[in-house]
XYZ file of C-alpha atoms in Angstrom:
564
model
C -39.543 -3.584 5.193
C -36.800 -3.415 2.725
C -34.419 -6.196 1.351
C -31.502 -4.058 2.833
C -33.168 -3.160 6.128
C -33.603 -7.066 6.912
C -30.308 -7.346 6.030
C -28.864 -5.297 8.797
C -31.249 -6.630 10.857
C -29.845 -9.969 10.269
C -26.061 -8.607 10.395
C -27.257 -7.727 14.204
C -29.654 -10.548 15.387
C -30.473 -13.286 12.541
C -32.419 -14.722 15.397
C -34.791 -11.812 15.209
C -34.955 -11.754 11.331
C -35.864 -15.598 11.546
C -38.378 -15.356 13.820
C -39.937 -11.547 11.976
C -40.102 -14.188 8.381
C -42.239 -16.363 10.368
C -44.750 -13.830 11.886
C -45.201 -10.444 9.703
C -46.729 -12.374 7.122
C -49.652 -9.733 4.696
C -52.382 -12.027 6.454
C -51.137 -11.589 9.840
C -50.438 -7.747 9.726
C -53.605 -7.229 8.633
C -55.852 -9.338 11.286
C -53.293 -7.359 13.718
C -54.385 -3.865 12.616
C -57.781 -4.310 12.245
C -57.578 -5.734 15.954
C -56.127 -2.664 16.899
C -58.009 -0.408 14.855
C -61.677 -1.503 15.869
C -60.924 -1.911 18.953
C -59.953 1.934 19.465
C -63.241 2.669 17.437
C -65.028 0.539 19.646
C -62.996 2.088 22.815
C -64.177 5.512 21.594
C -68.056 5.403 20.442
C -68.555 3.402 24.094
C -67.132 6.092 26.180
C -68.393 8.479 23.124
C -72.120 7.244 24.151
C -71.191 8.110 28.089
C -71.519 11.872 27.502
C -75.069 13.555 28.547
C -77.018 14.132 25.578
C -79.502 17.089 27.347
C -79.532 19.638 30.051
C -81.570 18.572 33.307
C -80.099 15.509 34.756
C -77.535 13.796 35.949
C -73.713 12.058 34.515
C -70.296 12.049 35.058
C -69.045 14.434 32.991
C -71.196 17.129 34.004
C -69.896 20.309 35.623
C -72.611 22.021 37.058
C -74.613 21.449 40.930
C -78.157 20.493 41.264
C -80.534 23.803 41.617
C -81.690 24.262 45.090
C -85.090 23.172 44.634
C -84.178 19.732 42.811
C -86.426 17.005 44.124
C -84.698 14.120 42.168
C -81.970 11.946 43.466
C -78.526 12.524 42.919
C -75.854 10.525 40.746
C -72.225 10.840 39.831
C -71.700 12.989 43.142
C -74.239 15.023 42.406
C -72.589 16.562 38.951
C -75.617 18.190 37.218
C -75.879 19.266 33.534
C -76.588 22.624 32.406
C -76.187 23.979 28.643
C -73.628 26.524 28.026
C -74.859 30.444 26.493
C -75.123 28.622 22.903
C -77.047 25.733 24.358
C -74.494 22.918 24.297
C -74.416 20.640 27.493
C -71.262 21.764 29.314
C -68.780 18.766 29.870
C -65.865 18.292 31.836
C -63.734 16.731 28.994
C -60.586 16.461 30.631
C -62.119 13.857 32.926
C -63.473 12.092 29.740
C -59.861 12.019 28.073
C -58.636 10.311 31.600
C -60.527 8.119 31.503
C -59.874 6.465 28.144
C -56.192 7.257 28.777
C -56.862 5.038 32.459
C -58.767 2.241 30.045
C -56.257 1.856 27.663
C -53.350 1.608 29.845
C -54.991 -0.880 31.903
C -55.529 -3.225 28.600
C -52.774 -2.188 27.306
C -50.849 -3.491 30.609
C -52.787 -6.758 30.672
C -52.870 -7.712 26.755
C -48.401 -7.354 26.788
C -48.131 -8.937 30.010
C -50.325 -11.728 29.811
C -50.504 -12.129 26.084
C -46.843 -11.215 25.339
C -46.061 -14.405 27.836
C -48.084 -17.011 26.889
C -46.866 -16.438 23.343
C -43.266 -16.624 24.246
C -43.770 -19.596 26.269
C -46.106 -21.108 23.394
C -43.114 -20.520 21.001
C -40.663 -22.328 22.959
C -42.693 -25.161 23.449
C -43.219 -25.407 19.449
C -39.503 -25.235 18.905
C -38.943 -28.011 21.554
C -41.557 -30.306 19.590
C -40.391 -29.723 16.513
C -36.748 -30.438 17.352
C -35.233 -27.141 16.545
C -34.294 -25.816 20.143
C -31.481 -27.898 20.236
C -30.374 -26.897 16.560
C -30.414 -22.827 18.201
C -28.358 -24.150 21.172
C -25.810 -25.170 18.376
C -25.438 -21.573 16.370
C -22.678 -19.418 16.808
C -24.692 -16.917 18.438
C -24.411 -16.286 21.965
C -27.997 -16.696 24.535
C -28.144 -13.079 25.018
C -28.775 -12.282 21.289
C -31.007 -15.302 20.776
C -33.037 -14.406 23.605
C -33.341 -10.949 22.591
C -34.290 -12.026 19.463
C -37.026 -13.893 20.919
C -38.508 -11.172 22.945
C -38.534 -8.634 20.068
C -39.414 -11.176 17.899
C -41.805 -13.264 18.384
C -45.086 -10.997 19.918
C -44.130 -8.641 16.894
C -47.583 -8.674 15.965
C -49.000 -7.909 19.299
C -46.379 -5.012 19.296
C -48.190 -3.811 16.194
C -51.336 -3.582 18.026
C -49.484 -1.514 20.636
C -47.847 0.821 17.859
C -51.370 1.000 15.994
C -53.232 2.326 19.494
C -49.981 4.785 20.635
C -51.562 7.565 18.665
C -55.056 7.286 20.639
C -53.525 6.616 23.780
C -50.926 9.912 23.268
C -53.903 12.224 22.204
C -55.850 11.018 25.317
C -53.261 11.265 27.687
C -52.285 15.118 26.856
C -56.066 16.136 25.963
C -56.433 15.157 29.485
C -53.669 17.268 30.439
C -50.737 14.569 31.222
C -47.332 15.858 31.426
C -45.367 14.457 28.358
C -42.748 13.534 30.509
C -44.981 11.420 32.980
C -46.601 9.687 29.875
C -43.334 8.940 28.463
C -42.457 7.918 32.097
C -45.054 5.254 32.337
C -43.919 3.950 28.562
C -40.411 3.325 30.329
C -42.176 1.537 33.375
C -44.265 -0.977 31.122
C -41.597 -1.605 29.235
C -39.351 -2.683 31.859
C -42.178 -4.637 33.048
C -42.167 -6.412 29.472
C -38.553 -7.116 29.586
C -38.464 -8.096 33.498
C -41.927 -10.813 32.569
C -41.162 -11.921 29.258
C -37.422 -13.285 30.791
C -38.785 -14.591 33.626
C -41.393 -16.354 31.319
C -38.170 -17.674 28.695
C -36.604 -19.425 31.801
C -39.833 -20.710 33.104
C -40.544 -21.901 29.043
C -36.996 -23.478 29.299
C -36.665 -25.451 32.272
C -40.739 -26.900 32.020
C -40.732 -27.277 27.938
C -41.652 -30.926 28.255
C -44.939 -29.982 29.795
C -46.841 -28.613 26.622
C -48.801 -26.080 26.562
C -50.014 -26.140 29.801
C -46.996 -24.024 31.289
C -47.794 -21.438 28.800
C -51.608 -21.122 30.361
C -50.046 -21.495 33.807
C -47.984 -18.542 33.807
C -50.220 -16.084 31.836
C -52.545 -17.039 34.154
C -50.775 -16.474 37.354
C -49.456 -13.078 35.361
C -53.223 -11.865 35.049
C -54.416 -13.232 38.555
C -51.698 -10.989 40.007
C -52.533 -8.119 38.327
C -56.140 -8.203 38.572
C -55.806 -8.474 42.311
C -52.940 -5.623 42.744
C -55.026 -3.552 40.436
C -58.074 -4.201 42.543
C -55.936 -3.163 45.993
C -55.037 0.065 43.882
C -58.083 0.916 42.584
C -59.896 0.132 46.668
C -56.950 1.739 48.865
C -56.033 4.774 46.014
C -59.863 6.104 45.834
C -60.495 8.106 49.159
C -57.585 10.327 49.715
C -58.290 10.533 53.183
C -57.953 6.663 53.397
C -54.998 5.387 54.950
C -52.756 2.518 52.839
C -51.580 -0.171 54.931
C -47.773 0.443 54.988
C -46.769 -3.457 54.946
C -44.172 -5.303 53.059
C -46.685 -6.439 50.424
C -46.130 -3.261 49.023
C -43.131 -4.670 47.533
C -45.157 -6.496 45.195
C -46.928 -3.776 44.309
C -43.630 -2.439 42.321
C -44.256 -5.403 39.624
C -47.421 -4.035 38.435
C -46.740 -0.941 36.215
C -50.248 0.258 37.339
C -48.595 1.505 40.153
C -47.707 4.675 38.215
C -50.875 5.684 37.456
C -52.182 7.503 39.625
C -49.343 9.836 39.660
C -50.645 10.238 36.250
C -54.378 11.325 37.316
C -53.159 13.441 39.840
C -50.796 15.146 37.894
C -54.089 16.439 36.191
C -55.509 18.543 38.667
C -58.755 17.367 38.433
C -60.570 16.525 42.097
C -60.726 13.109 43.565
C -64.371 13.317 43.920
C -64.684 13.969 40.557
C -62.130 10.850 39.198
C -62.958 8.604 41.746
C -59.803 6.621 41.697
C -56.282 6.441 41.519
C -55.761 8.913 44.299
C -52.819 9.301 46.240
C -53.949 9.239 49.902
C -51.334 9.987 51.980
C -48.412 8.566 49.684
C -45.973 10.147 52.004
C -46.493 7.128 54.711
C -44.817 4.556 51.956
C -41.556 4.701 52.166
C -38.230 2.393 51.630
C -35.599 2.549 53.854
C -37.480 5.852 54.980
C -37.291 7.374 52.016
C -40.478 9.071 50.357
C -40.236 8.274 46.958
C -43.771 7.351 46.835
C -44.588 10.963 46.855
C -42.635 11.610 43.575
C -43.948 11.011 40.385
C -40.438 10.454 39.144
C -38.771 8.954 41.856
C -41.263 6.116 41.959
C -41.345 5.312 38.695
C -37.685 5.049 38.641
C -37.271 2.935 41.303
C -40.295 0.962 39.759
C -37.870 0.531 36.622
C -34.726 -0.177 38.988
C -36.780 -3.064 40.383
C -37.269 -4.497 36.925
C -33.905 -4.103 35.816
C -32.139 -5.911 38.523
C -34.309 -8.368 38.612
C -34.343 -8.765 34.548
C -30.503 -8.890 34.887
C -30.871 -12.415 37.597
C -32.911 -13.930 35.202
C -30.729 -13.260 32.526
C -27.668 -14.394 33.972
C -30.329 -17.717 34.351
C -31.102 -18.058 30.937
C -27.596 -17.824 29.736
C -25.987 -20.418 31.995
C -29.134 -22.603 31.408
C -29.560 -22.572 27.628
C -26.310 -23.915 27.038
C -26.106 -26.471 29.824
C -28.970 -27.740 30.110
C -28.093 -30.149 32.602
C -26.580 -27.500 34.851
C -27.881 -25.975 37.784
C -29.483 -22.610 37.064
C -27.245 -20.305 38.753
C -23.887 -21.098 40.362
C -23.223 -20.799 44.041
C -21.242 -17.503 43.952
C -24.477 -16.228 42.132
C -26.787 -17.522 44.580
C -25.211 -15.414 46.949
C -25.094 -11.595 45.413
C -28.881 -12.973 44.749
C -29.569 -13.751 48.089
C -28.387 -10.138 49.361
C -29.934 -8.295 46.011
C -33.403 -9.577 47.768
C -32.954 -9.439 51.543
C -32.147 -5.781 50.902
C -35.062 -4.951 48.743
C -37.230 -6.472 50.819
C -36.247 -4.585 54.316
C -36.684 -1.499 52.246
C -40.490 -2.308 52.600
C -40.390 -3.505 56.152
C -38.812 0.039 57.109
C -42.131 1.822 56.583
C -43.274 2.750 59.737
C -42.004 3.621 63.436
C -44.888 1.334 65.604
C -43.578 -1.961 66.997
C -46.188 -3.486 66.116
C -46.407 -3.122 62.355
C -42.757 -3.578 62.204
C -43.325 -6.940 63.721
C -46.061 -7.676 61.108
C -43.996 -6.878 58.383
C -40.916 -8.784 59.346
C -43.223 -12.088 59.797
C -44.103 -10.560 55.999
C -40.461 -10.839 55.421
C -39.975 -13.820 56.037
C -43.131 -15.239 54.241
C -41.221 -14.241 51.121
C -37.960 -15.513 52.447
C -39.578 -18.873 52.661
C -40.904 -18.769 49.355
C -37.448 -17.579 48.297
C -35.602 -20.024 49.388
C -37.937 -22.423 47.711
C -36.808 -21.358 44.200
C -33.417 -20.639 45.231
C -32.803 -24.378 46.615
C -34.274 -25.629 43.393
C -31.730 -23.096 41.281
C -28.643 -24.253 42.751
C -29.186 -28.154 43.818
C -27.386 -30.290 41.393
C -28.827 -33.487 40.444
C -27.997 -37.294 40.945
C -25.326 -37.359 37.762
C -24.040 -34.371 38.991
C -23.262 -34.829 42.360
C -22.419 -38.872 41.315
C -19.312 -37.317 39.129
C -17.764 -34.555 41.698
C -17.634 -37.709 44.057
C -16.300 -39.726 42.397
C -13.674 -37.228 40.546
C -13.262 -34.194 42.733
C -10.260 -35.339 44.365
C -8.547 -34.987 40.786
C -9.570 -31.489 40.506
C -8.229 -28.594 41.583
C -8.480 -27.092 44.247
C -8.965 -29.783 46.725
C -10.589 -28.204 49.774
C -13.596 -29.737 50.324
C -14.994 -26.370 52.162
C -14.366 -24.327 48.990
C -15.765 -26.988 46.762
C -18.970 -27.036 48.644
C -19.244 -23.002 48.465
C -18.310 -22.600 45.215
C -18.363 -25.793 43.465
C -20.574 -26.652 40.101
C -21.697 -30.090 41.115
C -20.990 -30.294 44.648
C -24.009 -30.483 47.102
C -25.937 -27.260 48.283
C -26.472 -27.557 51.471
C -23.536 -25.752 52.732
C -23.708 -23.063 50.297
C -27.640 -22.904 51.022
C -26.563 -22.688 54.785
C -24.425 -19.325 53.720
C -27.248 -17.479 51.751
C -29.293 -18.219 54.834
C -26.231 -16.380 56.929
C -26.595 -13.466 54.505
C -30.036 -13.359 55.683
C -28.738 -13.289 59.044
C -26.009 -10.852 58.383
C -28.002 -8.477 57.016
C -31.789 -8.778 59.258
C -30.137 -9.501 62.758
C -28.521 -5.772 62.898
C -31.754 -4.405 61.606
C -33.929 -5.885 64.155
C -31.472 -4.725 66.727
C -31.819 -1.235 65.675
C -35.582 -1.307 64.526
C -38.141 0.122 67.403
C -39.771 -3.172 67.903
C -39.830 -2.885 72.111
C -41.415 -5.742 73.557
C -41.470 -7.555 69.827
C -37.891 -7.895 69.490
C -36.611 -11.134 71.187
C -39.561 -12.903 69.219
C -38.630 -11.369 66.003
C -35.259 -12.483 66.807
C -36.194 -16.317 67.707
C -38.790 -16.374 65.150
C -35.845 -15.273 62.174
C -33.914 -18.264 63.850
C -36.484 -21.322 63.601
C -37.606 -19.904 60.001
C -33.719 -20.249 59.101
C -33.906 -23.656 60.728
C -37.045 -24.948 59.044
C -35.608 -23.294 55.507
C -32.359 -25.653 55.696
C -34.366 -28.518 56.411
C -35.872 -27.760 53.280
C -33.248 -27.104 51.434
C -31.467 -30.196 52.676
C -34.493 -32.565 52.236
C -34.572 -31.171 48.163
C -31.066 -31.914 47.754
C -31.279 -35.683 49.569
C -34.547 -35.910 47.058
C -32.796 -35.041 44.181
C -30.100 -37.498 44.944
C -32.609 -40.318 44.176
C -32.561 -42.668 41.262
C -36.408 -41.601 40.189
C -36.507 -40.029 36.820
C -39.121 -36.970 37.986
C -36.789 -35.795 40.861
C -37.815 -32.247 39.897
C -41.136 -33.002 40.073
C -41.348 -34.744 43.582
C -39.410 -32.317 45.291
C -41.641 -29.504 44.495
C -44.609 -31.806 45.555
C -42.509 -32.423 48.575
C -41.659 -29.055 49.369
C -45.599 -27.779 48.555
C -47.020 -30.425 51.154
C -44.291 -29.940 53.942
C -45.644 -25.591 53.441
C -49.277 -25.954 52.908
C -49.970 -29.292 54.860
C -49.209 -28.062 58.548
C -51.206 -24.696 57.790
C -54.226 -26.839 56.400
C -54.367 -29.193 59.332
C -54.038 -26.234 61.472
C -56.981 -24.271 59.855
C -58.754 -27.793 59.888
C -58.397 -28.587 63.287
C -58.929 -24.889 64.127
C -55.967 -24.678 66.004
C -54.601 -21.203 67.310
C -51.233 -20.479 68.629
C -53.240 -19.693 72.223
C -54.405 -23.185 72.071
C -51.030 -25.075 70.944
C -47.622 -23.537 70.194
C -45.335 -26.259 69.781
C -46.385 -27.048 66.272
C -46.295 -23.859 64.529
C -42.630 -23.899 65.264
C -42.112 -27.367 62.697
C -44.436 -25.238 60.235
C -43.235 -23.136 57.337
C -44.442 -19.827 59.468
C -43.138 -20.316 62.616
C -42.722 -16.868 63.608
C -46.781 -16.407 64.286
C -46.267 -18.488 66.838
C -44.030 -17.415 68.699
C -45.483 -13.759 70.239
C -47.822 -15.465 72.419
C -44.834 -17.756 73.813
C -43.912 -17.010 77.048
C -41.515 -19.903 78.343
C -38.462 -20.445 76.610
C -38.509 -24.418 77.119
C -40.557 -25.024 74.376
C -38.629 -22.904 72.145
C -35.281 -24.684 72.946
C -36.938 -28.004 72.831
C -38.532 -26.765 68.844
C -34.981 -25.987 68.080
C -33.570 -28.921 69.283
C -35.592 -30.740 67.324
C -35.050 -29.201 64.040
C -31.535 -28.991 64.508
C -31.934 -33.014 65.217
C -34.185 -33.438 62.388
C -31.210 -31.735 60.392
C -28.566 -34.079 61.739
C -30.559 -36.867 61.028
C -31.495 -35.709 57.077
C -27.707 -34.503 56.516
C -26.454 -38.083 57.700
C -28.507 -39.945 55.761
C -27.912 -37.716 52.748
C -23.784 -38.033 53.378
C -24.171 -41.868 53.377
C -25.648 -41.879 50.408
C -23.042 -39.528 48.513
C -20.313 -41.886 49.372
C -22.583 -44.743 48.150
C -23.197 -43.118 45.146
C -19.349 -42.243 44.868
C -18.323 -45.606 44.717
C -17.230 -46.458 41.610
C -19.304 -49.379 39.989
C -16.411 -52.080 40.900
C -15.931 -51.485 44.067
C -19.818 -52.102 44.578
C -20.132 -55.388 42.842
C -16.948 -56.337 44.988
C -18.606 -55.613 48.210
């Protein structure tokens, strides 16, 4: 790269040139290339050593059937080799060019996504030992091009790996008779992946930098546990394509692996599903969102796959900007939180919307509202301000303008969250109540119903018990409500699988638990579901009391407390 080239780099994004200095070094380029390089030798003379060497047996790429009288077993459904009329064993290489074109992708998916994190998480971590995160805060350029920077910057060599192997991959993809267009199509999906995981994994680098490296090796290796397991459920479910996939609301995960659009690529190939032997499409036209069949298009899935990534890229980015520069801010303002709050609940029903039976629809909204739960988690811990924070709007907010103390709550930077928690938990209302109504859920409805209700109750309690915690004086408030929150989820669904208790045996306490709606199907009398909500709502009462007490306590200027 040319002295002028860098120079217009640096004219764009000097955050980008500064971190390209560091990495594309002549030592580092060419450990990189010879990475990539012997590892597509290596790729090739394995699957190269696959291929039948003789007539009169049996392998994978063979074309031919067994003769009648054959005696010996059978292997590779039953695909038997026979020489062609100038004695060369016939092969079905189309199948062989799919499959390196599968195994590539597949690495190629794992070694961006898991590698391309842990490096950008490693990197912050570095800068935030040596001191120089702080100095970046301080440039004149704005998050959005540092950031960027960052992301194009910093797994530069790993890019060159992925550069070095496009060739191969290309060749393999339209020897095996790929459309162009549906290769190029799953280039656009991975790469929204990249963007969508490598911000998630800058704001997860930011707000737990003081933790080392071990947040780095945490999220790389929740990143590669997820996909090995969704890529698992593809490769099991997408093999028979007589084989029915369970139309739940765990497909919406599903649309964060980019694996997902492969096996529009293998069918687009024409090649049997006996003979491939995965990545099938058995009856895609069951999953659906909102109805809509855009499982059974190659190009409607994959751009939905890369509308998922973008909206969700654009949250966290709106994160990482208000967070880089103010540090000690919450991550995301109230009036945020709430075009969040509705950006999920309607993705999510999408998924719940699959199928007509009452009883699947029930299973997926109890789905639902697993992720809600788990939502609401993160989203308490995005927009509850901390001790300092709250500590100044008390003691100053009546100076400010304006002075409604309703508005403040909603939209206020360092007022509490409960209130404004309590209104993303009406959008949830807002938007799921209707759709139960009108969903065919028969006999299943009134519990969906109650069972939306005591989730939203148990959710606020949360949400109100973080925001009390983080009021506290302790130094690791961050840290103990998450421990909080984790034993108040797990702890009741441990003691229950301990005890070996079943909602026939005991209702009552599934409602107080973090899944209260798989109890409530085999209730029959209402009393003990207006006695569980009762009791949250005095649980509440009791939590938001104590927590208002000690606002004004905290409010007090220091004076007035060594007067009293």
């Amino acid at each position: 790269m040319g002295l002028k080239q860098i120079d217009l780099i640096g004219e764009w994004n000097p955050q980008l040139v500064r971190e390209l200095k560091g990495r594309l070094k002549p030592r580092n380029i060419l450990i990189a290339s010879t990475i990539s390089i012997i590892g597509q030798i290596l790729v090739y003379l394995n699957y190269k050593s696959l291929l039948p060497v003789k007539a009169g047996g049996f392998n994978r790429y063979c074309t031919a059937s067994p003769p009648p009288n054959y005696q010996g077993g059978y292997y590779y459904n039953n695909a038997y080799c026979i020489n062609d009329l100038k004695g060369h064993t016939m092969i079905l290489d189309q199948l062989w060019w799919l499959d390196i074109f599968t195994f590539i992708s597949l690495v190629g998916i794992g070694a961006f996504l898991v590698v391309g994190t842990y490096l950008l998480i490693a990197d912050l971590s570095k800068e935030e030992t040596r001191g120089t995160l702080n100095f970046i805060r301080l440039s004149p350029q704005s998050a959005k091009d540092i950031f960027l920077g960052k992301i194009l910057g910093v797994p530069i060599l790993l890019y060159l790996v992925g550069a070095l192997a496009l060739p191969f991959h290309l060749i393999a993809g339209l020897a095996a008779r790929i459309p162009l267009n549906l290769i190029l199509g799953f280039y656009g999906v991975e790469i929204a992946s990249c963007a969508f995981f490598y911000s998630a994994a800058l704001l997860f680098g930011l707000i737990s930098h003081k933790n080392g490296n071990l947040q780095g090796l945490l999220a790389s290796g929740s990143i590669l546990w997820f996909l090995f397991v969704s890529t698992l459920w593809l490769f099991w479910f997408y093999t028979d394509v007589n084989q029915d996939v369970p139309v739940t609301t765990f497909n919406f995960l599903l649309v964060f692996n980019p694996a997902m659009s492969l096996p529009y690529l293998v069918q687009s190939t024409f090649l049997s599903n006996t003979a491939v032997g995965y990545l099938g499409l058995p009856n895609a036209s069951e999953l659906s969102w909102y109805g809509q069949n855009i499982w059974s298009h190659a190009s409607a899935s994959m751009g939905f796959m890369i509308f998922n990534f973008v909206l969700w890229t654009y949250w966290i980015a709106q994160g990482l900007k208000r967070y880089f520069h103010q540090p000690t801010a919450t991550l995301l303002s109230k009036s945020q939180s709430y075009w969040l709050t509705g950006s999920f609940i309607v993705m999510g029903l999408g998924f719940v919307l699959q199928t007509p039976r009452s009883e699947s629809l029930f299973v997926n909204y109890t789905i639902l509202q697993g992720f809600l739960v788990a939502f609401s988690v993160m989203m308490m811990l995005a927009i509850s301000p901390h001790r300092q924070a709250m500590q100044d709007w008390m003691r100053y907010r009546h100076l400010n303008k304006p002075k409604n103390l309703i508005y403040d709550l909603l939209l206020g930077e360092k007022s509490p969250s409960p209130l404004a928690f309590a209104l993303n938990l009406a959008i949830v209302m807002l938007i799921l109540v209707p759709a139960i109504l009108l969903s065919p859920l028969k006999e299943y409805k009134i519990a969906t119903l109650v069972g939306l209700l005591i989730t939203i109750n148990m959710i606020l309690i949360y949400g109100t018990i973080a925001q009390w915690i983080l009021l506290q004086k302790s130094q690791k408030r961050t840290i103990w409500v998450a421990g909080v929150l984790a034993t108040l989820i797990t702890l009741p669904q441990l003691c229950f699988s301990v005890l070996r208790l079943s909602t026939t045996d005991l209702v009552w306490p599934w409602f107080f638990s973090a899944f209260p709606m798989i109890g409530v199907p085999t209730q029959t009398s209402l009393f003990p579901l207006l006695l569980s909500v009762l009791g949250q709502w005095t649980a509440l009462s009791l939590i938001s009391f104590q927590m208002s007490r000690q606002l004004r306590q905290l409010g007090a200027s220091n004076t007035k407390a060594l007067l009293s």
